[in-house]
CSV table of C-alpha atoms and ligand atoms in Angstrom, one decimal:
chain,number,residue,atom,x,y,z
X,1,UNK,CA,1.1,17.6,-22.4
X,2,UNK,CA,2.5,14.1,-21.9
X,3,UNK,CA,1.8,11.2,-23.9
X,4,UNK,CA,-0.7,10.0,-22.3
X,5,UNK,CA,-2.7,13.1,-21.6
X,6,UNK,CA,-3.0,12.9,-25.6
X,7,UNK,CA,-4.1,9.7,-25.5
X,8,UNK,CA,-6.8,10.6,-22.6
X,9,UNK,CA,-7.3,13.3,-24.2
X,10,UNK,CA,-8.8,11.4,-27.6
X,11,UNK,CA,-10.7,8.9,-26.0
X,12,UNK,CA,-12.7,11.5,-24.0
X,13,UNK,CA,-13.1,13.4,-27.0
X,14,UNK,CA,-14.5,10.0,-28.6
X,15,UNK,CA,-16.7,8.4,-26.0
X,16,UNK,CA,-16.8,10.9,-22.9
X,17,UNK,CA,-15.7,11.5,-19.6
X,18,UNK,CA,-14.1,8.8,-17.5
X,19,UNK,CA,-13.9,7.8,-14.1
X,20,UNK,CA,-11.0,8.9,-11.3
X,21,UNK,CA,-10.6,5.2,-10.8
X,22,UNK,CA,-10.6,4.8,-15.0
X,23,UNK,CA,-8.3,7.6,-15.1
X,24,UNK,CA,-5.7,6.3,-11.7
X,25,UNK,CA,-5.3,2.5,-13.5
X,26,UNK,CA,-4.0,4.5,-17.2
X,27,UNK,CA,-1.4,6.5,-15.3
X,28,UNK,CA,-0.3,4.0,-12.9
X,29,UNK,CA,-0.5,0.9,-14.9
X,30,UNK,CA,-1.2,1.7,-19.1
X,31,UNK,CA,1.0,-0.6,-20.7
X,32,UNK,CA,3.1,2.0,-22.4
X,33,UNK,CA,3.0,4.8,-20.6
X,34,UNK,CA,1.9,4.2,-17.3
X,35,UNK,CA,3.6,5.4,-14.4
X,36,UNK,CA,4.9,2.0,-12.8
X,37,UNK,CA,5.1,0.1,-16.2
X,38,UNK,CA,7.8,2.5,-16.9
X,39,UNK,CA,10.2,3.6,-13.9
X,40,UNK,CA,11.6,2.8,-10.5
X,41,UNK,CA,10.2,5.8,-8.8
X,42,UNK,CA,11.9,5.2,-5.5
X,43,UNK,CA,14.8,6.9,-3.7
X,44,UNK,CA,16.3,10.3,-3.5
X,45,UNK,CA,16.4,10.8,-7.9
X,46,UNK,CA,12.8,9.5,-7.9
X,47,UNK,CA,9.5,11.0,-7.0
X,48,UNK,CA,9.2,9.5,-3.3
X,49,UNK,CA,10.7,7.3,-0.6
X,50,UNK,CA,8.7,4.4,0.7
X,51,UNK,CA,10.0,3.1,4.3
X,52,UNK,CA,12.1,0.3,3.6
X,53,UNK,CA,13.6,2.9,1.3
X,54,UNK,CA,14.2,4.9,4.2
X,55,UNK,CA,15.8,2.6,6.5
X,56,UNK,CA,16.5,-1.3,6.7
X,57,UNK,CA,14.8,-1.2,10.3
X,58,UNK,CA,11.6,-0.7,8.9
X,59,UNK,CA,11.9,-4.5,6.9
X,60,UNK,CA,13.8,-5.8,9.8
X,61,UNK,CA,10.7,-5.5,12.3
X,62,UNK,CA,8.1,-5.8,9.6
X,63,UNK,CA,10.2,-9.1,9.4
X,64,UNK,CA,10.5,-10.0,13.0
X,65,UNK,CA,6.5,-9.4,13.4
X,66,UNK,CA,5.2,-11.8,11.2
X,67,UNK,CA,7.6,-14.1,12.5
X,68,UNK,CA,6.7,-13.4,15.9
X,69,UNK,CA,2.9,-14.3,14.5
X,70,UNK,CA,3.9,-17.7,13.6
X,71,UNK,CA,5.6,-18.3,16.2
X,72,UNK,CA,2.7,-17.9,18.4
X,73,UNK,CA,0.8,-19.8,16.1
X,74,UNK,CA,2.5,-22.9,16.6
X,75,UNK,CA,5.4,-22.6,14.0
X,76,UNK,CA,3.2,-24.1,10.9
X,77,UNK,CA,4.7,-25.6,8.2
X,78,UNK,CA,4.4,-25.2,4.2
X,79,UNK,CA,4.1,-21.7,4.8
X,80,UNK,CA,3.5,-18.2,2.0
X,81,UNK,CA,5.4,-15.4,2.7
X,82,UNK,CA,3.8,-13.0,0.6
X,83,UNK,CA,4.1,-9.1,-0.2
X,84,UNK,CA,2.3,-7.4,-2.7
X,85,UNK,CA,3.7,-4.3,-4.8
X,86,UNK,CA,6.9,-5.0,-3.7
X,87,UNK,CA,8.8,-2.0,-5.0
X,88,UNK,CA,12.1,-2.8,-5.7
X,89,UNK,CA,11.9,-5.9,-3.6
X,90,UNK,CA,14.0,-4.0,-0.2
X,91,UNK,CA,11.0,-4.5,2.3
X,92,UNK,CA,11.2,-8.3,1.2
X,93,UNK,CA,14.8,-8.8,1.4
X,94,UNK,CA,15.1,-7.1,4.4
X,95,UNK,CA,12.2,-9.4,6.1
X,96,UNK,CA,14.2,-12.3,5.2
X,97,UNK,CA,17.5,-10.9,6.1
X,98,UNK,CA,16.9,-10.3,9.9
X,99,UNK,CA,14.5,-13.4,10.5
X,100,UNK,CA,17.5,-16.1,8.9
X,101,UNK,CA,17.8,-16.3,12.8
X,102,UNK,CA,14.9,-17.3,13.9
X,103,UNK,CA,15.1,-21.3,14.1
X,104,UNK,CA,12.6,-23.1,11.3
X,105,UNK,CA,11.0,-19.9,9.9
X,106,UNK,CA,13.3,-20.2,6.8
X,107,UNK,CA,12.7,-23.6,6.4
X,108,UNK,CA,9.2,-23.2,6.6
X,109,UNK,CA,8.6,-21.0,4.0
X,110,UNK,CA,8.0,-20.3,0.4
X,111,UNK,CA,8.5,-16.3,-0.8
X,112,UNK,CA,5.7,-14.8,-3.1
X,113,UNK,CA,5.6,-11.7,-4.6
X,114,UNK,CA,2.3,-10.1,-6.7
X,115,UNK,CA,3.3,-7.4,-8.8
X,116,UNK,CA,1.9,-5.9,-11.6
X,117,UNK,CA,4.9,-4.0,-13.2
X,118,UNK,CA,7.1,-6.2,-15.3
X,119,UNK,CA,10.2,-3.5,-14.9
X,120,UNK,CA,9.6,-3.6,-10.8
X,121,UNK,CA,9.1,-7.0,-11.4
X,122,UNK,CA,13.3,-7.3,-13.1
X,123,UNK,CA,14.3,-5.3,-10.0
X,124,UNK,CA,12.5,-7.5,-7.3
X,125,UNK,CA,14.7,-10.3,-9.5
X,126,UNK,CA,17.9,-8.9,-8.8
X,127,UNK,CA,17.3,-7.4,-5.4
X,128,UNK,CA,15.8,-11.2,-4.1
X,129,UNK,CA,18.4,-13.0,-6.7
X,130,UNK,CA,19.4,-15.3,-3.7
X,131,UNK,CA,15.6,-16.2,-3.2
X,132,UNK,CA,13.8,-19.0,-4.3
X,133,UNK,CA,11.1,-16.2,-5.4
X,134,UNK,CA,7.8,-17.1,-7.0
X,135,UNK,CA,5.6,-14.1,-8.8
X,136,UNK,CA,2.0,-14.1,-8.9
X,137,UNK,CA,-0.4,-12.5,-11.2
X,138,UNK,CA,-3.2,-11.4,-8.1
X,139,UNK,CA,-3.2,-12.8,-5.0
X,140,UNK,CA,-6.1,-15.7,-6.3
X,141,UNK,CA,-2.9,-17.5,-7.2
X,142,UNK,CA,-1.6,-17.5,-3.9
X,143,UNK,CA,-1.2,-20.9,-2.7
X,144,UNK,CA,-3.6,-22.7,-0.3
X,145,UNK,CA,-1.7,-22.0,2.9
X,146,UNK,CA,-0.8,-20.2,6.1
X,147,UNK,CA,-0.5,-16.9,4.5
X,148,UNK,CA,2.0,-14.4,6.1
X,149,UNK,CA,1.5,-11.4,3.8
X,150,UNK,CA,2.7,-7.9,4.3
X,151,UNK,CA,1.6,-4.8,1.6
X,152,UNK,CA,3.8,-1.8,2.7
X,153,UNK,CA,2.1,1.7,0.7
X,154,UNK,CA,0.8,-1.4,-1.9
X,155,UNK,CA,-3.3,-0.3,-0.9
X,156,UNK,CA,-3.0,3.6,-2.0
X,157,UNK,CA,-2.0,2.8,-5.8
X,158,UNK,CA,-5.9,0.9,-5.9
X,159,UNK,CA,-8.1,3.5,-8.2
X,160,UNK,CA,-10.7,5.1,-6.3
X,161,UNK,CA,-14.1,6.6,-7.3
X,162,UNK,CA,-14.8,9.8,-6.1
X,163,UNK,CA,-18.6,11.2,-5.3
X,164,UNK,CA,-19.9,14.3,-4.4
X,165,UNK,CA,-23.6,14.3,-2.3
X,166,UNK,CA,-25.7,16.9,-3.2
X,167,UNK,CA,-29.3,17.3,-2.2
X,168,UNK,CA,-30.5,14.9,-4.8
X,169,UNK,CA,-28.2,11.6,-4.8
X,170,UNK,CA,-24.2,11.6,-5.9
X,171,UNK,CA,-22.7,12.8,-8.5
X,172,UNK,CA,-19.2,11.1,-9.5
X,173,UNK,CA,-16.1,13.1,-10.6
X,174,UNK,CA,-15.3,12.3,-13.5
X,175,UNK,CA,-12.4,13.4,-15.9
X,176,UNK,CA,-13.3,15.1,-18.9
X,177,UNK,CA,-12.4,17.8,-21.2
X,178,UNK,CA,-12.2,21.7,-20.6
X,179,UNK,CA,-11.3,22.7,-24.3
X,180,UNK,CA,-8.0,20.1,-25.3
X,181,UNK,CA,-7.1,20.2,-21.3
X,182,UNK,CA,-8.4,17.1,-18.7
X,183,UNK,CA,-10.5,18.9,-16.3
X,184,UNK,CA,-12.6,17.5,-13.8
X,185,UNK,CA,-16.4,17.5,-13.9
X,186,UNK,CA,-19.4,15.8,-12.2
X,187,UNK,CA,-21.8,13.2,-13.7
X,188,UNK,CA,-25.7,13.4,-13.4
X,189,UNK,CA,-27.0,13.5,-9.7
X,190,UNK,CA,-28.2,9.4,-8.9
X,191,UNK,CA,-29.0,7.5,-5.7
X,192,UNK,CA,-26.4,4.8,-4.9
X,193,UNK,CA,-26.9,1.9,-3.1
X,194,UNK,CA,-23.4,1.0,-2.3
X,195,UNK,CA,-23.1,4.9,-1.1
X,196,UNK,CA,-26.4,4.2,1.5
X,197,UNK,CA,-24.1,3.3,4.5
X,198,UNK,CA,-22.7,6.9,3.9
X,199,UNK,CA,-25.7,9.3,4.0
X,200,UNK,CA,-25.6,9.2,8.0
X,201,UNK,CA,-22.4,10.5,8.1
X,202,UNK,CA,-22.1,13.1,5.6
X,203,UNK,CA,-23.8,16.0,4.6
X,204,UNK,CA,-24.5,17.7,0.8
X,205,UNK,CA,-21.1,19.4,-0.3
X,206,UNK,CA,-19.1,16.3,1.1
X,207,UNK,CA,-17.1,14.0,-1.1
X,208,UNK,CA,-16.1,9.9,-0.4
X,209,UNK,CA,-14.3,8.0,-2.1
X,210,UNK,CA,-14.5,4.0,-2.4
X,211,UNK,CA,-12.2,1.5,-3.3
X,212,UNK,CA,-13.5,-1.5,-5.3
X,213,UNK,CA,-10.5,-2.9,-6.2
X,214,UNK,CA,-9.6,-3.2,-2.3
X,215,UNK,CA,-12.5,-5.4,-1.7
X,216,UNK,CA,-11.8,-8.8,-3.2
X,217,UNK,CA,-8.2,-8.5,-2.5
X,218,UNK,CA,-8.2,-8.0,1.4
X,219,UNK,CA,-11.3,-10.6,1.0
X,220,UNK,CA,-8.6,-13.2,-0.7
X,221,UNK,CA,-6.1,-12.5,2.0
X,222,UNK,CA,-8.2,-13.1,4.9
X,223,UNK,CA,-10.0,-16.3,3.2
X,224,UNK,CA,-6.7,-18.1,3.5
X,225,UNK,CA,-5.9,-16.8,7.1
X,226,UNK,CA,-9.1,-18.0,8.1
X,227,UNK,CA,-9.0,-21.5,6.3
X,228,UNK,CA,-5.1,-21.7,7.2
X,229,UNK,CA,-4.1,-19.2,9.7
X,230,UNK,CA,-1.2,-16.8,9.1
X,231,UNK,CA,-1.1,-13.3,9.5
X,232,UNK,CA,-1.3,-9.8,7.3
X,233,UNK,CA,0.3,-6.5,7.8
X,234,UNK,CA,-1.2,-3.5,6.0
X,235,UNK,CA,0.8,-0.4,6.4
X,236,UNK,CA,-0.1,3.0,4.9
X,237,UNK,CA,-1.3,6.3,5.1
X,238,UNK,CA,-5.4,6.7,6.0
X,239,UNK,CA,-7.7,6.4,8.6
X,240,UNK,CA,-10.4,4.7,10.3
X,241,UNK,CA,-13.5,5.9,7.7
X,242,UNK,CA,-12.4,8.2,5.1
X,243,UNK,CA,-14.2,11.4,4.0
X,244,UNK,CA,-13.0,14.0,1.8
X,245,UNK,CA,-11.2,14.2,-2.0
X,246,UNK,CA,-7.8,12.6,-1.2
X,247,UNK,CA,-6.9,11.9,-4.5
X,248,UNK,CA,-3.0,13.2,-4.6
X,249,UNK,CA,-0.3,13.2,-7.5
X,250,UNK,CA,3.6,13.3,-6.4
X,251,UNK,CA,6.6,14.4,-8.3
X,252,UNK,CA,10.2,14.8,-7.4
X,253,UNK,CA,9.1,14.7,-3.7
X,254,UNK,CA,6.5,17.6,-4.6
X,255,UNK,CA,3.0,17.0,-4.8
X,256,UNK,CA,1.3,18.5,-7.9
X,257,UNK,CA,-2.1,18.7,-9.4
X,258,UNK,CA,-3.4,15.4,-10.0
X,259,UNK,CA,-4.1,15.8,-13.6
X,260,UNK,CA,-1.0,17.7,-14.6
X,261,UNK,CA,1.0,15.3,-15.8
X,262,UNK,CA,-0.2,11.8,-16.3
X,263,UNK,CA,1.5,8.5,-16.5
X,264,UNK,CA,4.6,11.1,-15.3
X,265,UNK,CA,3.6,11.3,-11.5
X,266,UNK,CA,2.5,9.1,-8.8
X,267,UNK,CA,-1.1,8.9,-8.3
X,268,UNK,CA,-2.7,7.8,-4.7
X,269,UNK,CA,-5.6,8.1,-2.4
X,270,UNK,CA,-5.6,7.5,1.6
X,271,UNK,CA,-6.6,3.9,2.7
X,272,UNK,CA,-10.3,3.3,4.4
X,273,UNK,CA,-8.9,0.9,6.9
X,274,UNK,CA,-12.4,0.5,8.0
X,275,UNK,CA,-13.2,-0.6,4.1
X,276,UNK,CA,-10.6,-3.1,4.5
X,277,UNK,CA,-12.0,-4.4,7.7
X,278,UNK,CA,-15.3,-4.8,6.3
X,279,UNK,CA,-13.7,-6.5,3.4
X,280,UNK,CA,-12.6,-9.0,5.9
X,281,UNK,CA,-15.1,-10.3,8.4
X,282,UNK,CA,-13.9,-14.1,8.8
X,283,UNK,CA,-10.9,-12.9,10.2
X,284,UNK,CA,-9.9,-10.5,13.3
X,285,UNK,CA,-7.9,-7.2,12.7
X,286,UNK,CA,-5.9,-5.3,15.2
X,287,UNK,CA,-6.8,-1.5,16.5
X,288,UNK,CA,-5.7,0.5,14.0
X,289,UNK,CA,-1.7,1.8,14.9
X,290,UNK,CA,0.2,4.5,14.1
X,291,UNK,CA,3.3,3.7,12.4
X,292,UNK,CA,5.7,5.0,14.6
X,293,UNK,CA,3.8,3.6,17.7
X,294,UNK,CA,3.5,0.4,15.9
X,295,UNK,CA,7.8,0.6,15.4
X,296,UNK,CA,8.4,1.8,18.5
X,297,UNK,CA,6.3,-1.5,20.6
X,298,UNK,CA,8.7,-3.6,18.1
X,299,UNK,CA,12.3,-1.8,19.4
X,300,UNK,CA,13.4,0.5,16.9
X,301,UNK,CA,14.8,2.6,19.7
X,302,UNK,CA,16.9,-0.3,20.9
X,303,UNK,CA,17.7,-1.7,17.4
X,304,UNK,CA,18.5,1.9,16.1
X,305,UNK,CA,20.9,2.0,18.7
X,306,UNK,CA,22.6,-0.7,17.9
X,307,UNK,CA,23.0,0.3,14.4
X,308,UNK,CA,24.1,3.8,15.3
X,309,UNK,CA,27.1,1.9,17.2
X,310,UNK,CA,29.1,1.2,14.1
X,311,UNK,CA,28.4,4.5,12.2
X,312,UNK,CA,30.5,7.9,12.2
X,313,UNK,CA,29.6,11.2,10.6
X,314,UNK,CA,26.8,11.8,7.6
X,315,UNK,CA,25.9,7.8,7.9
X,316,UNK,CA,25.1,8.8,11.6
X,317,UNK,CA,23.3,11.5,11.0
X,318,UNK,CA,21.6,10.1,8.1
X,319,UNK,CA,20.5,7.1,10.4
X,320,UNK,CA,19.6,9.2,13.0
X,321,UNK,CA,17.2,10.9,10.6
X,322,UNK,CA,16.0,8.1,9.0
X,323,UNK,CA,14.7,6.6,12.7
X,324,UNK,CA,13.1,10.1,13.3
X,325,UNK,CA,11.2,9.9,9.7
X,326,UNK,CA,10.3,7.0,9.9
X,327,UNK,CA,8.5,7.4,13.6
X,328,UNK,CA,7.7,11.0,14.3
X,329,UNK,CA,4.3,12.3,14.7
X,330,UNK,CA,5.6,15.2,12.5
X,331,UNK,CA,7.1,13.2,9.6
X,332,UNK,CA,5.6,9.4,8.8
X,333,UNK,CA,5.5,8.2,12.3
X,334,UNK,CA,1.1,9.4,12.3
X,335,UNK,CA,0.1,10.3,9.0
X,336,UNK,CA,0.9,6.2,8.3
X,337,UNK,CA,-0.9,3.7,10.0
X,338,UNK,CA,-0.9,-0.3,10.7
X,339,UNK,CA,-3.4,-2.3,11.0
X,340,UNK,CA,-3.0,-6.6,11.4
X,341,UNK,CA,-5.1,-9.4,10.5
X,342,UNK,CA,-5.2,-12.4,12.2
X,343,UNK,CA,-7.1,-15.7,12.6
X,344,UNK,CA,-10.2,-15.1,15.2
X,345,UNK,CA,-9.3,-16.1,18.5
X,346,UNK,CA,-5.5,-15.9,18.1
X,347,UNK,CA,-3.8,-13.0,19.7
X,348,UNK,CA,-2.5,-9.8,17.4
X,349,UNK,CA,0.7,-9.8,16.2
X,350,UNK,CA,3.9,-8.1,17.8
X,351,UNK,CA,3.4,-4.5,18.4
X,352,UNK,CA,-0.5,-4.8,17.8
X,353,UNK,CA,-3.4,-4.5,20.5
X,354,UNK,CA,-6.9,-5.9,19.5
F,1,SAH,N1,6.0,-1.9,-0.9
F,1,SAH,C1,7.0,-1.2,-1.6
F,1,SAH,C2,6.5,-0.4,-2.8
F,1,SAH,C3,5.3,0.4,-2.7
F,1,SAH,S1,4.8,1.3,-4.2
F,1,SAH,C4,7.8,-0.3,-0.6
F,1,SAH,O1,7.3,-0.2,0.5
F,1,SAH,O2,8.8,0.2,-1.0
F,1,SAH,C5,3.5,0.4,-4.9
F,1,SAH,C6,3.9,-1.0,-5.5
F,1,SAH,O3,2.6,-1.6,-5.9
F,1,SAH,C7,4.7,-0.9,-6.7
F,1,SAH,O4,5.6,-2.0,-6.7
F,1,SAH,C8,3.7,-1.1,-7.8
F,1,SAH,O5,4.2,-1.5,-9.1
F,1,SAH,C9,2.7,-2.0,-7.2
F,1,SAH,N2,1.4,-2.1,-7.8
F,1,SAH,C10,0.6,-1.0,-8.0
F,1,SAH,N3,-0.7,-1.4,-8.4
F,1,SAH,C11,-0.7,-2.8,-8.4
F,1,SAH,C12,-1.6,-3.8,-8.7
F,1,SAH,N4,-2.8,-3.5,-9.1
F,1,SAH,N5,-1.2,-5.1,-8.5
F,1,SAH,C13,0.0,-5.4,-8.1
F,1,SAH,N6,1.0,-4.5,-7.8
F,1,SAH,C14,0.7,-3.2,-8.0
């Protein structure tokens, strides 16, 4: 049992089952013992690989893109580049690196970051020491400007709800106790408004999940691209409408079961892009894209070619496989999606349609 099982474990015992959202923000983010309060979990010794991780390309279009969006919006000044749960920082550096040519952008901008772990948040100083960098507690402290945000696997670490329909209402999954051992169990059939929009669609026996914490965050975001313009790139992996329990724990690259070993393992559920869209209705969003299309429209073939030019032997082959991972339909090129937001009447980013 880890730590914070036990710890789980005695509050349930004392005041009853929780919620899968309650239960996602004590592994990910308990002070003590929570997942990202206490590791780096990126790269080959950790439990997964983000894309930036994988291969600077992956920073170096997400870069170019935005760019590309304020280019076309008229190169505005007193600019926020933003990214939120930045990881070790990579994606950010990376983004800077390759856009240092493109003339005024630099000048232009001011870098902020919105992270909630203070060790992620020592590594994002280090990685960005050359950076005039600024943290923020949420993105409510984001300045009052052109926002150019980008939040790379950042929207599948937001707790989720679970709920079952059955023939009389929902019933939530909720964590409780099966003798000293967490064990999932359902709460008290009840109707739901904020579930209504989902009774068309699904049937008794299915299961949805919802996001709250999604909401006012995406609703932020596209407040100040509406008021300011700017642009925001969400990448991860979900769909257009979710439906069905995909509440998934990782560990050393495996997946295991999501209650196994809390505060030890990654926890995530698959984005509702749709959610996010409906989060956001003063602003326009692009179709939804699948990552390796999305890389692909910016050049990776091209710019992976060029890379490949001065490399010989295991970094060849490693780069070779890092351009495949990162855009086959097989590996994260589908299962990963993009979506852009963008001010109504202004046209998508690069490598977006509307
Ligand atoms: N974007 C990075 C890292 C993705 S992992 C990359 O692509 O490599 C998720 C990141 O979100 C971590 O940095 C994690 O600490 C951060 N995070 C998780 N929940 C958060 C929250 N509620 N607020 C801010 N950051 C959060």
């Amino acid at each position: 049992m880890t730590a914070l099982a036990e710890l789980l474990a005695r509050r349930i015992a004392a005041t009853g089952p929780i919620t899968v959202a309650e239960y996602m923000v004590e592994c990910l983010l308990h002070p003590a013992h929570g997942y990202y309060s206490t590791r780096d979990p990126f790269g080959v010794q950790g439990d997964f690989t983000t894309a930036p991780e994988i291969s600077q390309m992956f920073g170096e279009l997400a870069g170019l893109c935005l760019a590309g969006a304020w280019l076309d919006q008229g190169r505005p000044d007193g600019i926020t580049l933003a990214e939120i749960g930045p990881g070790r920082g990579t994606l950010m550096a990376d983004i800077l690196r390759a856009t240092r040519g493109v003339p005024g952008f630099h000048a232009a901008l001011s870098v902020h970051l919105i992270e909630a772990s203070p060790l992620l948040r020592a590594r994002q100083q280090e990685t960005l020491a050359r950076f005039d960098v600024h943290w923020a507690e949420s993105v409510t402290a984001l300045p009052e400007a052109p926002l150019y945000l980008i939040a790379n696997e950042f929207f599948d670490a937001l707790p989720i709800r679970q709920f079952l329909r059955d023939a009389n209402g929902w019933r939530e999954r909720v964590v409780g106790l099966d003798g000293a051992a967490l064990a999932f169990g359902l709460s008290a059939p009840a109707p739901l408004a904020a579930l209504a929009h989902r009774l068309a669609d699904t049937k008794p026996g299915d299961l949805v999940e919802t996001c709250t914490a999604a909401q006012p965050i995406m609703a932020e975001i596209a407040g100040r691209i509406a008021r300011h313009g700017g642009a925001a790139l969400v990448i991860d992996y979900g769909d257009w409408h979710s439906l069905g329990d995909t509440l998934q724990a990782l560990s050393q690259h495996g997946h295991i079961a999501p209650l196994a070993r809390p505060g030890e393992s990654d926890l995530t559920a698959h984005v509702d892009f749709e959610a996010l869209a409906l989060a956001a209705p003063e602003v326009a969003h692009s179709r939804l894209t699948p990552q390796g299309i999305w890389l692909e429209r910016l050049g990776i073939a091209a710019r992976a070619e060029t890379l490949a030019q001065n490399l010989t032997g295991a970094a060849l082959t490693s780069h070779l496989a890092a351009h495949r991972r990162l855009t086959h339909p097989s590996e994260m090129g589908s299962v990963f999606k993009a979506m852009a937001f963008h001010p109504k009447g202004t046209l998508p980013p690069p490598g977006f349609a509307a």
